[in-house]
PDB file of N, CA and C in Angstrom:
ATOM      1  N   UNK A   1     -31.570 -30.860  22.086  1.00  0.00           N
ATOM      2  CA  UNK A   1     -30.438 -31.568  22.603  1.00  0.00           C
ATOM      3  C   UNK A   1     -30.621 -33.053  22.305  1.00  0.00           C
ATOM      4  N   UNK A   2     -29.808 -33.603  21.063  1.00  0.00           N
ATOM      5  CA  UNK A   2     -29.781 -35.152  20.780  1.00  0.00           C
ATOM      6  C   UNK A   2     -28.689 -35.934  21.341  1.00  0.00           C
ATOM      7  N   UNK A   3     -28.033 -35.390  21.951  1.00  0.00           N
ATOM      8  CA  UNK A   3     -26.574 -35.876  22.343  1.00  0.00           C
ATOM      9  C   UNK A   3     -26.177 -35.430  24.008  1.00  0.00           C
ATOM     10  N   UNK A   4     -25.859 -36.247  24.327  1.00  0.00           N
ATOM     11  CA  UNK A   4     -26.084 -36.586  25.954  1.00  0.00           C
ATOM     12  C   UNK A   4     -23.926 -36.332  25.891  1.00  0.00           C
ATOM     13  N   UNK A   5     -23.539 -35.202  26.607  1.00  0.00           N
ATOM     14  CA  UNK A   5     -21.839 -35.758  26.968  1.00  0.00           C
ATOM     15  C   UNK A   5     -21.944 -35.414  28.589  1.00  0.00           C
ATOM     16  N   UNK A   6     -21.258 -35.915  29.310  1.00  0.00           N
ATOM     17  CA  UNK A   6     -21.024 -35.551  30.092  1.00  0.00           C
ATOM     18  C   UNK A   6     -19.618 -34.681  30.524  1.00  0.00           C
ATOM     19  N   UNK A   7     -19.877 -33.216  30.961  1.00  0.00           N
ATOM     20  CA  UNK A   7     -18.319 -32.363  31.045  1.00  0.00           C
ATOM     21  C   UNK A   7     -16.674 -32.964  31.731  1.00  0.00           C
ATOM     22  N   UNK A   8     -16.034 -33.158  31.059  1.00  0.00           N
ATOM     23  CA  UNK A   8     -14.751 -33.248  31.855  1.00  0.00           C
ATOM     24  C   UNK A   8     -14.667 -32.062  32.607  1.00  0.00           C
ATOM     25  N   UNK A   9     -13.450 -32.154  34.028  1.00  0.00           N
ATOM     26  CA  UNK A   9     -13.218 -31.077  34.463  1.00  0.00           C
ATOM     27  C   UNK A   9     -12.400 -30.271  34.042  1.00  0.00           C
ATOM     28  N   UNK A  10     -11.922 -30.105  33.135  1.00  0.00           N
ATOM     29  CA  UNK A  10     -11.456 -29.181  32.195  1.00  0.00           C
ATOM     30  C   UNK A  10     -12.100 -28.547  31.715  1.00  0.00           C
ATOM     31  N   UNK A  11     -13.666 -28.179  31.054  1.00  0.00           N
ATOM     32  CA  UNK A  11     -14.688 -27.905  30.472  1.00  0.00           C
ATOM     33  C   UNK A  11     -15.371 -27.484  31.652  1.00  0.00           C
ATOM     34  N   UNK A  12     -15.767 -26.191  31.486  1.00  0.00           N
ATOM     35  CA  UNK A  12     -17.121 -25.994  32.327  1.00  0.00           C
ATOM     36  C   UNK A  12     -18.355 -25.621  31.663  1.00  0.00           C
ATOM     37  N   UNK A  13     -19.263 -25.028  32.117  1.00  0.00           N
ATOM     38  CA  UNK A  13     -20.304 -24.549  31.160  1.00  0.00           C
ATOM     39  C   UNK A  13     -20.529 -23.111  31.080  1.00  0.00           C
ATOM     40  N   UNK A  14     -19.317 -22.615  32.200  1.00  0.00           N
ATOM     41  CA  UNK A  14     -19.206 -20.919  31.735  1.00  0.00           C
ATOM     42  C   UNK A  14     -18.648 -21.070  30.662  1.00  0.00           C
ATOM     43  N   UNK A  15     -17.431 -22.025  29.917  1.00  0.00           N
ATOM     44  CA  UNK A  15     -16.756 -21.902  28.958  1.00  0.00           C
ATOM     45  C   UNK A  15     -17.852 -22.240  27.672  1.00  0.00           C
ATOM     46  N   UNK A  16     -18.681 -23.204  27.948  1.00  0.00           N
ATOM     47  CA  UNK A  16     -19.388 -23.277  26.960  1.00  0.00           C
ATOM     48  C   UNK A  16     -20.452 -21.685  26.805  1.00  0.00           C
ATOM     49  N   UNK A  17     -20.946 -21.501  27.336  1.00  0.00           N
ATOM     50  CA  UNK A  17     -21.591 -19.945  27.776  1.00  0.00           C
ATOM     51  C   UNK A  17     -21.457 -18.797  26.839  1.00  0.00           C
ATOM     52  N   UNK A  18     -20.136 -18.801  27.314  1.00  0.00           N
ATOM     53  CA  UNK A  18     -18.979 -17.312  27.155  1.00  0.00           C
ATOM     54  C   UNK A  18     -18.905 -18.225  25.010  1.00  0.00           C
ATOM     55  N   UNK A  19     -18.843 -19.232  24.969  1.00  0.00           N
ATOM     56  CA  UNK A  19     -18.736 -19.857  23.260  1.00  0.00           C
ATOM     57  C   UNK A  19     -19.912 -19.271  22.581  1.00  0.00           C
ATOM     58  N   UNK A  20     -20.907 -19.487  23.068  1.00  0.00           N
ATOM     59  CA  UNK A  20     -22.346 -19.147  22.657  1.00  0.00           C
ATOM     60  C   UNK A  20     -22.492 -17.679  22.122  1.00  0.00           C
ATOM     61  N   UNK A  21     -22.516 -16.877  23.793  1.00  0.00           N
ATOM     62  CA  UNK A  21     -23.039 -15.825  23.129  1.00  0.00           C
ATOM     63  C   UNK A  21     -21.703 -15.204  22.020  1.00  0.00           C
ATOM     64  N   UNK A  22     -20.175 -15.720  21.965  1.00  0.00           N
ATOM     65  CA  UNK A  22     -19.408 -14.944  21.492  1.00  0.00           C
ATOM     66  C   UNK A  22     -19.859 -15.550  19.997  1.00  0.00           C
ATOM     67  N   UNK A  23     -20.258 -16.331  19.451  1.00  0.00           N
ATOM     68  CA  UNK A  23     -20.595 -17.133  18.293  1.00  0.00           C
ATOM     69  C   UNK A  23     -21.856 -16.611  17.793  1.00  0.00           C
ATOM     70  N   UNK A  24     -22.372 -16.054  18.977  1.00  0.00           N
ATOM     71  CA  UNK A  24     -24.059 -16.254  18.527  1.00  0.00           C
ATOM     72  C   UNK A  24     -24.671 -16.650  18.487  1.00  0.00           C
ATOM     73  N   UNK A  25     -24.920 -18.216  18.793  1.00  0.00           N
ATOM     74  CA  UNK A  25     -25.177 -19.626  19.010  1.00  0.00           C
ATOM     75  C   UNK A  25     -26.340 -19.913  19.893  1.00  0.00           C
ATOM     76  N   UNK A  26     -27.105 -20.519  19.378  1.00  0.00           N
ATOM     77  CA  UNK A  26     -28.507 -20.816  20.525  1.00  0.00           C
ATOM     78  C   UNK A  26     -27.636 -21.601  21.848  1.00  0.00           C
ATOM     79  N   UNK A  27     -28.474 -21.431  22.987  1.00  0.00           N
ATOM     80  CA  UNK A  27     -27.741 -22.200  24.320  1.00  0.00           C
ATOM     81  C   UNK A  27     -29.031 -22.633  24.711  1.00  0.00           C
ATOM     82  N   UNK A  28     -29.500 -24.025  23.993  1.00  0.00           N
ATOM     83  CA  UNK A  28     -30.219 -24.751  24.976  1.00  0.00           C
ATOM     84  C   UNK A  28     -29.666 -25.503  26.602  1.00  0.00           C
ATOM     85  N   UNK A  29     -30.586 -25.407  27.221  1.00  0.00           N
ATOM     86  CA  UNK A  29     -30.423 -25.526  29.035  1.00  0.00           C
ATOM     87  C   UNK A  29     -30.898 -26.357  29.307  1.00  0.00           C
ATOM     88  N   UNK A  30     -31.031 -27.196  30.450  1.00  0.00           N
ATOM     89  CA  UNK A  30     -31.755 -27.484  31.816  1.00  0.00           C
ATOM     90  C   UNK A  30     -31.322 -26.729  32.632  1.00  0.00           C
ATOM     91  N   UNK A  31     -32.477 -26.168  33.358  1.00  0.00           N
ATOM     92  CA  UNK A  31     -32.303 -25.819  35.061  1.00  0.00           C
ATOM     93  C   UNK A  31     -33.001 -26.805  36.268  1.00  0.00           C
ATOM     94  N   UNK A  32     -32.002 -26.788  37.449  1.00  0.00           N
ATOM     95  CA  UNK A  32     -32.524 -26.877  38.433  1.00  0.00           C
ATOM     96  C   UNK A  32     -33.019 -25.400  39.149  1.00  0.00           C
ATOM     97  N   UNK A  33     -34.646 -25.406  38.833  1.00  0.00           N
ATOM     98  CA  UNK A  33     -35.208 -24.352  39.637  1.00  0.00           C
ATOM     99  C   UNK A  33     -36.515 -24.720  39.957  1.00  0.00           C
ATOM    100  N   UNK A  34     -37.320 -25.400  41.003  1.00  0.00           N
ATOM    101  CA  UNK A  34     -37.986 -26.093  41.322  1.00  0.00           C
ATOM    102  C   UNK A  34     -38.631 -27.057  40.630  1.00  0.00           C
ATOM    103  N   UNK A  35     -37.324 -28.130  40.050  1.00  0.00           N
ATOM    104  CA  UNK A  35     -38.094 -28.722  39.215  1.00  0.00           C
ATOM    105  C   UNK A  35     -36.949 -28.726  37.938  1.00  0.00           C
ATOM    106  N   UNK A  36     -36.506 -29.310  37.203  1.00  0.00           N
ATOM    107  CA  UNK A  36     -36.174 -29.684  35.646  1.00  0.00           C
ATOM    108  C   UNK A  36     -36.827 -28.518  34.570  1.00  0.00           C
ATOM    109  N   UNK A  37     -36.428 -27.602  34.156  1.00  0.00           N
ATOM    110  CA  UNK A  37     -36.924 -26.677  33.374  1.00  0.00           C
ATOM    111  C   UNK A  37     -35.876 -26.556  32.046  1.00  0.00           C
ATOM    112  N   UNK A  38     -36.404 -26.863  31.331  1.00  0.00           N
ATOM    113  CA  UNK A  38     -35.702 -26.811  29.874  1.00  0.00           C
ATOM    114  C   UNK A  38     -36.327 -25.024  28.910  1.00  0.00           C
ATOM    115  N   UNK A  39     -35.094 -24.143  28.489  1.00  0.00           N
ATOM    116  CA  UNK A  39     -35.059 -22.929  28.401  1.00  0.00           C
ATOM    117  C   UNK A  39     -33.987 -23.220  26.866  1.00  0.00           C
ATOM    118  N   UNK A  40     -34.145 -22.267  26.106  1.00  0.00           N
ATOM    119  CA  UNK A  40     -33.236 -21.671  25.151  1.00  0.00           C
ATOM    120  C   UNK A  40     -33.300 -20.669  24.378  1.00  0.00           C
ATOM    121  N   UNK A  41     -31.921 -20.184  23.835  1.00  0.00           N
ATOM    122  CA  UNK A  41     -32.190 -18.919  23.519  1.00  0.00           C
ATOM    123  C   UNK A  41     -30.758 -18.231  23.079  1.00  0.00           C
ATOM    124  N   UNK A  42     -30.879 -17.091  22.829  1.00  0.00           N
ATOM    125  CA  UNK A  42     -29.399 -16.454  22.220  1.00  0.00           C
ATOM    126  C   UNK A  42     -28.883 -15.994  23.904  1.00  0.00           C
ATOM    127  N   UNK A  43     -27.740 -16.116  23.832  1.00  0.00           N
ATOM    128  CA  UNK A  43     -27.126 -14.793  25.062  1.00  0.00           C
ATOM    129  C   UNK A  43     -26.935 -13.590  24.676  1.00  0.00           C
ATOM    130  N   UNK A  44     -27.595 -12.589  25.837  1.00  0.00           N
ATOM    131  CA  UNK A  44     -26.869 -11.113  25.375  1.00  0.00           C
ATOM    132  C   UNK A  44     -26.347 -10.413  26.264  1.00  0.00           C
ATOM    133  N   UNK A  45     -26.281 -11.471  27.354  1.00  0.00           N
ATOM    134  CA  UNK A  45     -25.316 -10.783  28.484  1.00  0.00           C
ATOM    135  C   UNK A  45     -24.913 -12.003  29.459  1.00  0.00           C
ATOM    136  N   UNK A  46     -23.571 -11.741  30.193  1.00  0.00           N
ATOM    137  CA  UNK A  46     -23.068 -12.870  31.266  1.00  0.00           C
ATOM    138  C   UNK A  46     -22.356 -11.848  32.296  1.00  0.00           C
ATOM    139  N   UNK A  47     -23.180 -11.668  33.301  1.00  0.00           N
ATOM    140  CA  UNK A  47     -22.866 -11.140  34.833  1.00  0.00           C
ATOM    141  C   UNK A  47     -22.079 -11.868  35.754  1.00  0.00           C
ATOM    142  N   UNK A  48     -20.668 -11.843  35.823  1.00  0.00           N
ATOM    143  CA  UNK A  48     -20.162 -12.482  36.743  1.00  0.00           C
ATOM    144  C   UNK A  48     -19.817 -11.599  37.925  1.00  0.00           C
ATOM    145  N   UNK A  49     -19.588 -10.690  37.919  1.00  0.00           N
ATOM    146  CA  UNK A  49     -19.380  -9.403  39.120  1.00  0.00           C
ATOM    147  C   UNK A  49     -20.411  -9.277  40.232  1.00  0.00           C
ATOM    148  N   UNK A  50     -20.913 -10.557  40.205  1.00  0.00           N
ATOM    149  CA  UNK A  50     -22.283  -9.919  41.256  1.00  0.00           C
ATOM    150  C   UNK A  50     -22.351 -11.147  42.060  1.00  0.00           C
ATOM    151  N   UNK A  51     -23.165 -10.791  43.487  1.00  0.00           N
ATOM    152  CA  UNK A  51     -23.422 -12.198  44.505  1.00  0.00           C
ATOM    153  C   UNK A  51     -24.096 -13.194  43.806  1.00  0.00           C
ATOM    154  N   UNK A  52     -24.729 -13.153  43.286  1.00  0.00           N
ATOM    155  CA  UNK A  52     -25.062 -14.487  42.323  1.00  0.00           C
ATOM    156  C   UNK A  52     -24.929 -14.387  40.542  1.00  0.00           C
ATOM    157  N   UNK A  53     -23.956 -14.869  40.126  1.00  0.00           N
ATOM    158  CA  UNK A  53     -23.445 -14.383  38.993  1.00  0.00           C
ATOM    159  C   UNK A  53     -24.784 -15.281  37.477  1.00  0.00           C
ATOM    160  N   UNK A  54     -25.213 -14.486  37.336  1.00  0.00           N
ATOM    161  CA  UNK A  54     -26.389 -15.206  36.195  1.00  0.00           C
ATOM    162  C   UNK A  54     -25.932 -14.616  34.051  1.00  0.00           C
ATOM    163  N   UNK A  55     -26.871 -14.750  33.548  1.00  0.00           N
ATOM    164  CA  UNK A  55     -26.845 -14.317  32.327  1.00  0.00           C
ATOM    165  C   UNK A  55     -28.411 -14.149  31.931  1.00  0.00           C
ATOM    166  N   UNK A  56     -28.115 -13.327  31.102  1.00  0.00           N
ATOM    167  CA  UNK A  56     -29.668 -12.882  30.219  1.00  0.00           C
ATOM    168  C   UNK A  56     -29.803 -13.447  29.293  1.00  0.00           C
ATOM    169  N   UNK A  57     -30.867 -13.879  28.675  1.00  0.00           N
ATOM    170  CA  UNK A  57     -30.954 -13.960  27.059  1.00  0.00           C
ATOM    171  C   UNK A  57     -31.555 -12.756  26.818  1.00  0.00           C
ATOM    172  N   UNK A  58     -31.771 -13.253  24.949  1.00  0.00           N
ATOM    173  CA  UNK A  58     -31.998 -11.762  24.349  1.00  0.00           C
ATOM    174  C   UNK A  58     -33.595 -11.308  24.725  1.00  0.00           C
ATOM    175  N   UNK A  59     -34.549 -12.393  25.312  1.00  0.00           N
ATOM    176  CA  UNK A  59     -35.411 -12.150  25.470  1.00  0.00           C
ATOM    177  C   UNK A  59     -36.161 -11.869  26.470  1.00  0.00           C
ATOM    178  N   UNK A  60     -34.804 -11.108  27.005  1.00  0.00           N
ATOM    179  CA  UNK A  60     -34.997 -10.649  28.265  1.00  0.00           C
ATOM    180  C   UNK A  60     -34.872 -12.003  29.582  1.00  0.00           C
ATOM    181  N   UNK A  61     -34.962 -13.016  30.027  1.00  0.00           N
ATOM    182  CA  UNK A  61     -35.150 -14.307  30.813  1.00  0.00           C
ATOM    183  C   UNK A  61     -33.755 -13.912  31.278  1.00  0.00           C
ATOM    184  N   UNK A  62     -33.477 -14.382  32.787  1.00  0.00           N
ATOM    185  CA  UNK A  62     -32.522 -13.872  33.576  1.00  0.00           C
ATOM    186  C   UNK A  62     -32.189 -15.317  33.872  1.00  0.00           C
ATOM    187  N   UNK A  63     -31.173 -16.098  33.994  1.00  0.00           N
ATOM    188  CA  UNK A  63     -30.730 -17.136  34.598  1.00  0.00           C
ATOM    189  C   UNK A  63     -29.446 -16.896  35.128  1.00  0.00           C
ATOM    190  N   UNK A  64     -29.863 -18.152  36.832  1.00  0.00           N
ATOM    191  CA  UNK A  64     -28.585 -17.894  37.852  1.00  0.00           C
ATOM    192  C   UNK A  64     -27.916 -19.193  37.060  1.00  0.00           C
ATOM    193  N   UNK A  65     -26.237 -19.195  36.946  1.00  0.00           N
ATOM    194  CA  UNK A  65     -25.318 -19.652  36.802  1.00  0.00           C
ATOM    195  C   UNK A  65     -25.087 -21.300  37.240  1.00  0.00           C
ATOM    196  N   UNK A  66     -25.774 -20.876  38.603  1.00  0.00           N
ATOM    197  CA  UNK A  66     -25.435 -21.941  39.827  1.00  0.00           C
ATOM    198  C   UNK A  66     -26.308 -23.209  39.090  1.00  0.00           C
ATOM    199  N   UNK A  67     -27.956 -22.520  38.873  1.00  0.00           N
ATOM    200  CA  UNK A  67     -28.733 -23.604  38.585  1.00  0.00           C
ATOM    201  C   UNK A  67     -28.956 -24.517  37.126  1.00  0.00           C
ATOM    202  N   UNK A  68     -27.871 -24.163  36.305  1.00  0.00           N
ATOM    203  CA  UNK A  68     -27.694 -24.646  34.816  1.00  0.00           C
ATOM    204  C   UNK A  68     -27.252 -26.192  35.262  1.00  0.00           C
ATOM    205  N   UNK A  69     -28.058 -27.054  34.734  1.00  0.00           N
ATOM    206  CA  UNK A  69     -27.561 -28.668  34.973  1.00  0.00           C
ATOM    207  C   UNK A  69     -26.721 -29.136  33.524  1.00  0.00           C
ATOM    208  N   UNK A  70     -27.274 -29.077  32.061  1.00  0.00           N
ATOM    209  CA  UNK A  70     -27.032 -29.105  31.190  1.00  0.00           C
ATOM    210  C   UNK A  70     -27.191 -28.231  30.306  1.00  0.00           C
ATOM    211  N   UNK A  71     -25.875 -27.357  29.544  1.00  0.00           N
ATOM    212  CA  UNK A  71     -25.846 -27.021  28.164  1.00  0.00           C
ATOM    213  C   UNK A  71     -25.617 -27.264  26.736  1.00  0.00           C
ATOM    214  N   UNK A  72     -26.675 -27.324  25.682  1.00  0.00           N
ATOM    215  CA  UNK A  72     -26.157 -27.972  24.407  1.00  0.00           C
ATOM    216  C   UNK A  72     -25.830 -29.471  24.689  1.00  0.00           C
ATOM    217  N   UNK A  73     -26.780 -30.419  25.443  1.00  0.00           N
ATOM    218  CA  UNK A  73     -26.020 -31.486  25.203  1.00  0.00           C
ATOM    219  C   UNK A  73     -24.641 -32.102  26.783  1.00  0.00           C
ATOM    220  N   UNK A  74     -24.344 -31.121  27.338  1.00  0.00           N
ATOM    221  CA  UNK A  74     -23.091 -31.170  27.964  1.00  0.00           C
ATOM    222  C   UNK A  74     -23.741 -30.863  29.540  1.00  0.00           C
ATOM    223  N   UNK A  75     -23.893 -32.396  30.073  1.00  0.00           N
ATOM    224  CA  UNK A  75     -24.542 -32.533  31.752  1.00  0.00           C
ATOM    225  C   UNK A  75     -23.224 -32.148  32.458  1.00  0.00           C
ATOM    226  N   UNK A  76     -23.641 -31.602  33.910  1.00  0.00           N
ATOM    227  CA  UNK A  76     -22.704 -31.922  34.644  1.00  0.00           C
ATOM    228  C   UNK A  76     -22.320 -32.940  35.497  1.00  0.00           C
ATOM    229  N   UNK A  77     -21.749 -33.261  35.901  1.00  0.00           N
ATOM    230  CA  UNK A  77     -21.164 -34.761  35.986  1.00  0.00           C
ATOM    231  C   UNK A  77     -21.546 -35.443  37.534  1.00  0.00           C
TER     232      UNK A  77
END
């Protein structure tokens, strides 16, 4: 991630998400999960039907939704 945007509210980062895995596209992250954790990877799944709606990558790694701060570049605000 060389490029810092910050999301309008028009843009979320499910939309960026749902771009990724439909592209194929690496989705580098930050999480807030005790701590600043930087993760990336392909998507091969996005669970929204559930009490805490997360996504998989292909390498198996499970991430909750809630705790994504930045994708590709794109903080939340």
């Amino acid at each position: 991630m060389n490029i810092r945007t910050t999301s309008s509210i028009n843009e979320t980062f499910l939309e960026i998400l749902i771009s990724c895995k439909e592209r194929k596209r690496n989705a580098a992250m930050f999480l807030d999960a005790k701590g600043m954790i930087r993760i990336e990877g392909l998507i091969s799944a996005i669970y929204l039907d559930v009490p805490k709606p997360y996504l998989e990558l292909e390498s198996g790694i499970k991430i909750i939704i809630k705790t994504i701060r930045a994708v590709n570049g794109f903080f939340s605000p």
